[in-house]
């Protein structure tokens, strides 16, 4: 049995979130967290005893905030908000998203500013540890007043309502509680609202987008390096002196990564004194473009880990002063903008890859056989594979349109500006799937080019990149059914096989 991950509220790292993204691990909450949780819950009880009127505790919600709720209806109020807000639609979130969402929600509630009982947090941890995943539709949040619908679907399971996913099967929530040895909870004042308010769905999607972008960057550097050798490109553009004088650290780090994967290549040494002065931008400007993408990754990591460790529900309980304050931490504008920048970075990784692949099939630029196949004319080779890349790259231009600049008022204009952060984060997977396809096609093309350069070899790191590809896809000696080759190469990317290999070959860190 593996040792549980001890969650210290407010101290998650990007590395922690990445591990939970990749695989399940059981949780335990640090005992140090419970005093703050208990004190905040006691503050809520004190407010009720004093007869004070406080939003979300003994009032309605949204436009109904001025409606006082009778004491005997407070439990019903919390149950009602969960059930009425579970109004999501569409495909369900994948398990990795739900796992991150629950981790982030547990972390936030455990900070001791939400006013929930420890029993609520413990119940979420128990579901998490038994891998009873709430069935949460992907669509239905505008990323302000919290991710209400997604979090309501999560919370409904605690009440024995809704559905869960267990071992890939969709089952009633009652079956999930049974597996976790739980009984339905009766929510105390403030608890329903605390569970529903927050940016955890938007942030979970954005974290996944961050990790997709990291994957694409690493794969793009390896495959881009392979294309440099396939096209007999120059090493000069990766010289550290060029990047040092510009002063952009991410660009300099990416250039170093390219040097790591390209070092000591027979192909590279064979044309050190060639007459070619400059390569096209898709080869020459890789450090500048990919460095800009790395800069966005680093910005996103700082923003998202701050949000992961923050408290974003409303109202917030400050036990020391016995205050309960209404604000707007649930507004996910910063997550929306961060996701928008990741969307641009991801799309650019794909756009650059498509251009490199187009260069490789052009014999005038690459010096390789037209469309990377012998007996051209009879064989079309990689002609239409490049068309597929172009289609995917073009589609990403629409996907990457900023979501954060849109807003539609909700709740009878009480919530009159929203962030659209949930969609901003969610579409990153769609962009990544396209980019993975583009990179897969370039990988096939670059691998083909390397084979044509035989007996000269590429660098040792890139030989491993080439061998990984050839473990799933054979050399393209004549036209054959192409789609399985693309799918096999793409799977090596989406399953992290290539990215994990590249990580072991580079020295510069991805995260600053």
XYZ file of C-alpha atoms in Angstrom:
512
model
C 0.000 0.000 0.000
C 1.326 3.408 -0.963
C 1.748 6.112 1.649
C -1.096 8.656 1.497
C -0.340 12.158 0.314
C -0.588 14.403 3.377
C -2.429 17.545 2.327
C -1.307 20.667 4.144
C -3.914 23.278 3.216
C -2.572 26.077 1.065
C 0.720 24.299 0.335
C 0.063 22.381 -2.889
C 2.773 22.622 -5.540
C 2.552 22.363 -9.321
C 4.410 19.051 -9.033
C 1.749 17.769 -6.622
C -1.027 18.703 -9.017
C 0.839 17.107 -11.911
C 1.119 13.819 -10.039
C -2.612 13.811 -9.297
C -3.276 14.641 -12.948
C -1.264 11.618 -14.049
C -2.483 9.093 -11.484
C -4.578 8.532 -8.380
C -3.062 8.767 -4.922
C -4.851 8.547 -1.590
C -5.136 11.662 0.555
C -4.986 12.396 4.233
C -5.513 15.830 5.737
C -2.855 17.208 8.040
C -4.095 17.248 11.629
C -2.873 20.837 11.844
C -5.755 21.860 9.568
C -8.617 20.944 11.873
C -8.441 23.784 14.461
C -8.969 26.463 11.773
C -11.792 24.420 10.216
C -13.516 24.074 13.591
C -13.083 27.737 14.502
C -14.631 28.902 11.235
C -17.580 26.556 11.669
C -18.070 27.818 15.225
C -18.130 31.378 13.907
C -21.043 30.456 11.645
C -22.868 28.969 14.646
C -22.219 32.119 16.673
C -23.676 34.312 13.926
C -26.889 32.299 13.957
C -27.136 32.436 17.758
C -26.728 36.201 17.630
C -29.575 36.492 15.138
C -27.445 38.300 12.577
C -28.481 38.240 8.908
C -25.610 37.011 6.740
C -25.703 36.216 3.042
C -25.781 32.509 2.244
C -26.222 31.452 5.844
C -29.744 32.606 6.548
C -30.652 34.405 3.327
C -31.487 33.359 -0.221
C -28.901 33.412 -2.985
C -28.110 35.703 -5.897
C -30.991 38.122 -6.478
C -32.750 36.574 -3.451
C -29.958 37.693 -1.114
C -32.311 40.035 0.762
C -34.776 37.251 1.576
C -34.397 36.112 5.207
C -34.773 32.342 5.730
C -36.438 30.963 8.850
C -34.225 28.909 11.173
C -36.242 25.723 10.681
C -35.626 25.927 6.918
C -31.855 26.453 6.986
C -31.006 22.785 6.404
C -33.509 22.633 3.539
C -31.948 25.830 2.125
C -28.525 24.186 1.818
C -29.940 20.993 0.292
C -32.076 22.975 -2.130
C -29.196 25.039 -3.431
C -27.192 21.905 -4.213
C -30.016 20.142 -6.029
C -31.257 23.176 -7.958
C -27.769 24.140 -9.062
C -26.898 20.662 -10.377
C -27.968 21.779 -13.841
C -24.955 20.817 -15.936
C -25.132 19.357 -19.410
C -22.938 17.594 -21.945
C -20.245 14.952 -21.757
C -18.900 14.099 -18.335
C -15.561 15.389 -17.111
C -12.804 12.811 -17.437
C -11.624 11.253 -14.189
C -8.354 13.204 -14.150
C -10.334 16.468 -14.208
C -12.639 15.374 -11.382
C -9.657 14.191 -9.368
C -8.002 17.605 -9.663
C -11.283 19.409 -8.997
C -11.851 17.460 -5.771
C -8.252 17.910 -4.655
C -8.556 21.667 -5.145
C -11.919 21.839 -3.376
C -10.666 19.864 -0.381
C -7.592 22.092 -0.227
C -9.690 25.264 -0.314
C -12.268 24.174 2.276
C -9.486 23.006 4.580
C -7.968 26.480 4.796
C -10.562 27.322 7.457
C -12.281 30.296 5.813
C -15.379 28.507 4.516
C -17.257 27.639 7.688
C -17.924 23.975 6.933
C -17.733 21.129 9.426
C -14.797 18.768 9.294
C -17.295 15.985 8.509
C -17.945 17.503 5.080
C -14.261 17.639 4.192
C -13.671 14.137 5.544
C -16.532 12.823 3.403
C -14.984 14.353 0.263
C -11.623 12.800 1.152
C -13.281 9.408 1.685
C -14.932 9.548 -1.746
C -11.595 10.594 -3.233
C -9.674 7.768 -1.579
C -12.210 5.139 -2.659
C -12.051 6.516 -6.227
C -15.768 7.245 -6.216
C -15.845 10.060 -8.733
C -18.903 12.307 -9.028
C -20.351 12.298 -12.541
C -19.930 15.964 -13.488
C -21.132 17.333 -16.843
C -18.521 19.523 -18.510
C -20.846 22.359 -19.502
C -22.931 24.739 -17.448
C -20.574 27.178 -15.720
C -19.786 30.743 -16.725
C -16.913 30.931 -14.235
C -18.394 33.479 -11.857
C -20.340 33.129 -8.647
C -18.159 30.075 -8.691
C -18.363 27.020 -10.915
C -21.840 26.445 -9.539
C -23.229 23.677 -11.732
C -20.098 21.465 -11.803
C -19.545 21.810 -8.067
C -23.230 21.138 -7.400
C -22.933 17.826 -9.244
C -19.920 17.009 -7.067
C -21.740 18.024 -3.905
C -24.980 16.214 -4.716
C -23.184 12.903 -4.255
C -22.641 13.776 -0.584
C -26.436 13.954 -0.271
C -26.899 10.609 -2.005
C -28.167 12.339 -5.166
C -26.875 12.276 -8.721
C -24.439 9.791 -10.173
C -20.864 8.590 -9.749
C -18.220 6.902 -11.862
C -16.641 3.775 -10.348
C -14.143 1.778 -12.415
C -15.460 3.459 -15.547
C -19.105 2.588 -14.818
C -21.814 5.201 -14.282
C -23.839 4.357 -11.164
C -26.309 6.032 -8.781
C -24.716 8.121 -6.044
C -26.148 5.744 -3.444
C -23.884 3.002 -4.822
C -20.894 5.314 -4.511
C -21.667 6.142 -0.886
C -22.064 2.449 -0.176
C -18.651 1.648 -1.632
C -17.078 4.429 0.440
C -18.968 3.339 3.595
C -20.687 6.718 3.833
C -24.250 7.751 4.556
C -25.910 10.827 3.005
C -24.977 14.096 4.707
C -27.396 16.680 6.012
C -25.738 20.001 5.245
C -25.463 22.611 7.994
C -25.840 26.359 7.391
C -23.314 27.787 4.916
C -22.096 24.353 3.780
C -24.042 24.054 0.540
C -22.911 27.475 -0.587
C -19.317 26.806 0.449
C -19.294 23.622 -1.611
C -20.791 25.271 -4.694
C -18.906 28.563 -4.707
C -15.336 28.478 -5.963
C -13.245 28.269 -9.106
C -12.196 24.635 -8.772
C -13.723 23.381 -12.049
C -12.187 26.214 -14.074
C -8.863 25.760 -12.327
C -8.858 21.975 -12.787
C -9.453 22.404 -16.519
C -6.747 25.070 -16.657
C -4.256 22.882 -14.798
C -4.854 20.116 -17.299
C -4.325 22.681 -20.052
C -1.040 23.678 -18.427
C 0.108 20.064 -18.423
C -1.065 19.566 -22.015
C 0.958 22.616 -23.036
C 4.044 21.348 -21.214
C 3.654 18.003 -23.007
C 3.307 19.703 -26.383
C 6.308 21.950 -25.735
C 8.577 19.030 -24.830
C 7.394 16.979 -27.798
C 7.704 19.987 -30.092
C 11.322 20.548 -29.043
C 12.250 16.904 -29.687
C 10.361 16.641 -32.970
C 11.520 20.105 -34.041
C 15.093 19.036 -33.338
C 14.553 15.907 -35.409
C 13.279 18.107 -38.252
C 16.407 20.259 -38.027
C 18.550 17.202 -38.690
C 16.161 15.780 -41.291
C 16.389 19.073 -43.219
C 20.112 19.451 -42.502
C 19.401 22.711 -40.722
C 21.975 24.952 -39.082
C 22.923 24.732 -35.403
C 23.922 28.393 -35.251
C 20.434 29.717 -34.320
C 20.647 27.774 -31.040
C 23.954 29.352 -29.936
C 23.575 30.695 -26.394
C 25.211 34.023 -27.274
C 22.315 34.930 -29.536
C 19.748 34.384 -26.798
C 21.826 35.826 -23.975
C 21.912 39.271 -25.553
C 18.151 39.410 -25.998
C 17.592 38.793 -22.309
C 14.460 36.647 -22.498
C 15.166 33.814 -20.058
C 12.527 31.419 -21.358
C 13.893 31.804 -24.898
C 17.402 31.165 -23.632
C 16.250 28.069 -21.745
C 14.495 26.668 -24.812
C 17.609 27.209 -26.934
C 19.510 25.217 -24.329
C 16.935 22.429 -24.621
C 17.448 22.300 -28.372
C 21.215 22.128 -27.859
C 20.692 19.241 -25.435
C 18.730 17.178 -27.947
C 20.837 18.118 -30.994
C 24.332 17.692 -29.556
C 26.941 15.549 -31.348
C 24.930 14.636 -34.408
C 26.721 13.088 -37.380
C 24.174 14.700 -39.664
C 24.848 18.089 -38.102
C 28.619 17.749 -38.367
C 28.384 16.684 -42.003
C 27.176 20.094 -43.164
C 28.874 22.503 -40.749
C 30.639 24.200 -43.662
C 27.750 24.137 -46.142
C 26.899 27.191 -48.245
C 23.414 27.689 -46.785
C 23.336 30.968 -44.852
C 19.963 30.856 -43.128
C 17.126 28.402 -42.604
C 13.428 29.278 -42.843
C 11.901 30.696 -39.680
C 10.162 27.447 -38.710
C 13.624 25.976 -38.075
C 15.650 29.065 -37.236
C 13.215 30.805 -34.882
C 12.212 27.801 -32.797
C 13.825 29.187 -29.607
C 11.993 32.485 -30.045
C 8.558 30.954 -30.681
C 8.819 28.039 -28.273
C 10.464 30.329 -25.715
C 7.421 32.583 -25.864
C 5.255 29.519 -25.243
C 7.426 28.502 -22.282
C 7.012 32.014 -20.890
C 3.229 31.516 -20.887
C 3.622 28.135 -19.188
C 5.640 29.776 -16.428
C 3.135 32.581 -16.029
C 0.320 30.031 -15.871
C 2.030 27.867 -13.277
C 2.324 30.824 -10.891
C -1.253 31.923 -11.427
C -2.793 28.484 -11.157
C -0.906 27.337 -8.071
C -1.886 30.563 -6.312
C -5.519 29.840 -7.198
C -5.176 26.198 -6.146
C -4.046 27.285 -2.696
C -6.467 30.184 -2.392
C -10.014 30.388 -1.070
C -12.582 31.341 -3.673
C -15.993 30.727 -2.134
C -18.318 33.369 -0.695
C -18.967 34.646 1.913
C -15.689 34.094 3.751
C -15.395 33.400 7.452
C -12.723 35.185 9.497
C -12.904 33.480 12.848
C -10.373 35.679 14.620
C -12.534 38.763 14.105
C -15.836 36.832 14.136
C -16.580 38.380 10.753
C -18.266 36.878 7.706
C -17.586 38.977 4.624
C -19.179 38.880 1.177
C -16.895 39.489 -1.773
C -16.165 38.120 -5.202
C -13.261 35.675 -5.027
C -15.406 33.252 -7.027
C -14.920 35.409 -10.142
C -12.455 33.416 -12.263
C -11.304 36.158 -14.637
C -7.649 35.474 -13.872
C -8.125 31.796 -14.705
C -9.928 32.695 -17.929
C -7.136 34.999 -19.075
C -4.495 32.454 -18.100
C -6.300 29.755 -20.066
C -6.553 32.099 -23.036
C -2.786 32.563 -23.036
C -2.264 28.787 -22.803
C -4.633 28.371 -25.754
C -2.493 30.747 -27.792
C 0.733 29.008 -26.742
C -0.634 25.552 -27.554
C -1.908 26.711 -30.915
C 1.444 28.261 -31.788
C 3.292 25.041 -30.946
C 1.021 23.319 -33.456
C 1.295 26.093 -36.032
C 5.097 25.989 -35.978
C 5.075 22.194 -36.237
C 2.824 22.288 -39.304
C 5.227 24.690 -41.022
C 8.229 22.480 -40.296
C 6.396 19.471 -41.691
C 5.488 21.452 -44.812
C 9.159 22.329 -45.216
C 10.193 18.660 -45.022
C 7.926 17.535 -47.868
C 9.193 20.364 -50.096
C 12.328 18.961 -51.733
C 13.513 22.461 -52.700
C 13.773 23.369 -49.002
C 14.656 20.071 -47.373
C 16.741 18.297 -50.002
C 14.673 15.189 -49.329
C 12.570 13.216 -51.853
C 9.315 15.015 -52.751
C 6.619 14.198 -50.188
C 9.186 12.007 -48.394
C 8.684 8.893 -50.493
C 10.505 7.177 -53.330
C 8.861 6.718 -56.733
C 6.853 9.913 -56.406
C 3.877 10.107 -58.704
C 2.961 6.502 -58.129
C 3.307 7.236 -54.408
C 1.760 10.383 -52.900
C 3.646 9.917 -49.645
C 3.030 12.581 -47.014
C 1.067 14.925 -49.295
C -2.319 14.631 -47.605
C -0.864 14.149 -44.131
C 0.312 17.748 -44.442
C -3.209 18.774 -45.465
C -4.480 17.170 -42.256
C -1.917 19.175 -40.272
C -3.063 22.359 -41.962
C -6.702 21.572 -41.178
C -5.911 21.010 -37.500
C -3.775 24.135 -37.232
C -6.508 26.206 -38.838
C -9.150 24.799 -36.499
C -7.049 25.844 -33.527
C -7.196 29.463 -34.658
C -10.894 29.452 -33.820
C -10.433 27.495 -30.605
C -7.814 29.985 -29.425
C -10.144 32.985 -29.682
C -10.105 34.560 -26.193
C -12.937 33.322 -24.001
C -12.278 35.898 -21.285
C -13.480 38.825 -23.396
C -17.011 37.398 -23.471
C -19.637 37.873 -20.779
C -23.363 37.175 -20.523
C -25.207 38.434 -17.415
C -26.837 35.769 -15.238
C -29.100 35.537 -12.182
C -31.464 38.320 -13.271
C -28.499 40.702 -13.739
C -27.240 40.283 -10.175
C -24.257 38.488 -11.668
C -23.785 40.944 -14.501
C -20.193 40.229 -15.504
C -18.817 36.713 -15.751
C -15.488 35.217 -16.819
C -16.276 32.206 -19.026
C -13.238 30.589 -17.391
C -14.648 27.073 -17.430
C -14.934 27.022 -21.198
C -11.581 28.800 -21.482
C -9.957 25.918 -19.626
C -12.062 23.126 -21.082
C -11.277 23.866 -24.747
C -7.550 23.438 -24.049
C -7.984 19.682 -24.347
C -9.506 20.115 -27.802
C -6.587 22.282 -28.861
C -4.107 19.785 -27.447
C -5.724 16.891 -29.304
C -5.216 18.836 -32.527
C -1.650 19.778 -31.636
C -0.844 16.172 -30.744
C -2.068 15.183 -34.206
C 0.034 17.887 -35.881
C 3.123 16.891 -33.915
C 2.518 13.214 -34.685
C 2.471 13.952 -38.418
C 5.655 16.012 -38.205
C 7.277 13.230 -36.159
C 6.452 10.738 -38.907
C 7.848 13.109 -41.525
C 10.997 13.933 -39.559
C 11.575 10.241 -38.841
C 11.262 9.545 -42.548
C 13.781 12.291 -43.277
C 16.253 10.891 -40.746
C 16.002 7.484 -42.419
C 16.796 9.081 -45.778
C 19.959 10.614 -44.245
C 21.306 7.158 -43.357
C 24.047 6.019 -42.788
C 24.716 9.316 -41.037
C 23.033 9.388 -37.647
C 21.292 12.066 -35.701
C 22.257 12.832 -32.083
C 22.005 10.202 -29.371
C 18.936 11.782 -27.739
C 17.189 12.109 -31.094
C 18.108 8.555 -32.023
C 16.015 7.530 -29.016
C 13.196 9.779 -30.186
C 13.425 8.160 -33.615
C 13.563 4.645 -32.128
C 10.492 5.314 -30.007
C 8.591 6.216 -33.160
C 9.889 3.197 -35.063
C 8.765 0.926 -32.207
C 5.210 1.674 -33.345
C 5.485 2.839 -36.973
C 7.619 1.355 -39.748
C 9.473 3.283 -42.456
C 7.133 4.494 -45.209
C 8.597 2.786 -48.266
C 5.426 2.993 -50.361
C 1.874 4.243 -50.021
C -0.169 2.430 -47.385
C -3.193 3.081 -45.211
C -1.887 6.157 -43.397
C -4.326 6.863 -40.550
C -3.068 4.113 -38.174
C 0.476 5.479 -38.424
C -0.712 8.925 -37.323
C -2.787 7.453 -34.501
C 0.114 5.335 -33.212
C 2.468 8.309 -33.205
C -0.164 10.508 -31.581
C -0.728 7.964 -28.807
C 2.963 8.104 -27.916
C 2.464 11.834 -27.405
C -0.845 11.819 -25.525
C 0.285 8.965 -23.289
C 3.354 11.033 -22.259
C 5.834 8.495 -23.660
C 7.684 11.056 -25.765
C 7.486 13.888 -23.220
C 8.848 11.653 -20.451
C 11.767 10.694 -22.699
C 12.519 14.319 -23.537
C 12.436 15.347 -19.865
C 15.260 12.907 -19.202
C 17.385 14.525 -21.926
C 17.164 18.235 -21.117
C 18.764 20.186 -18.304
C 16.821 23.454 -18.235
C 13.647 23.359 -16.122
C 10.191 23.850 -17.566
C 8.887 25.520 -14.421
C 10.873 28.480 -13.180
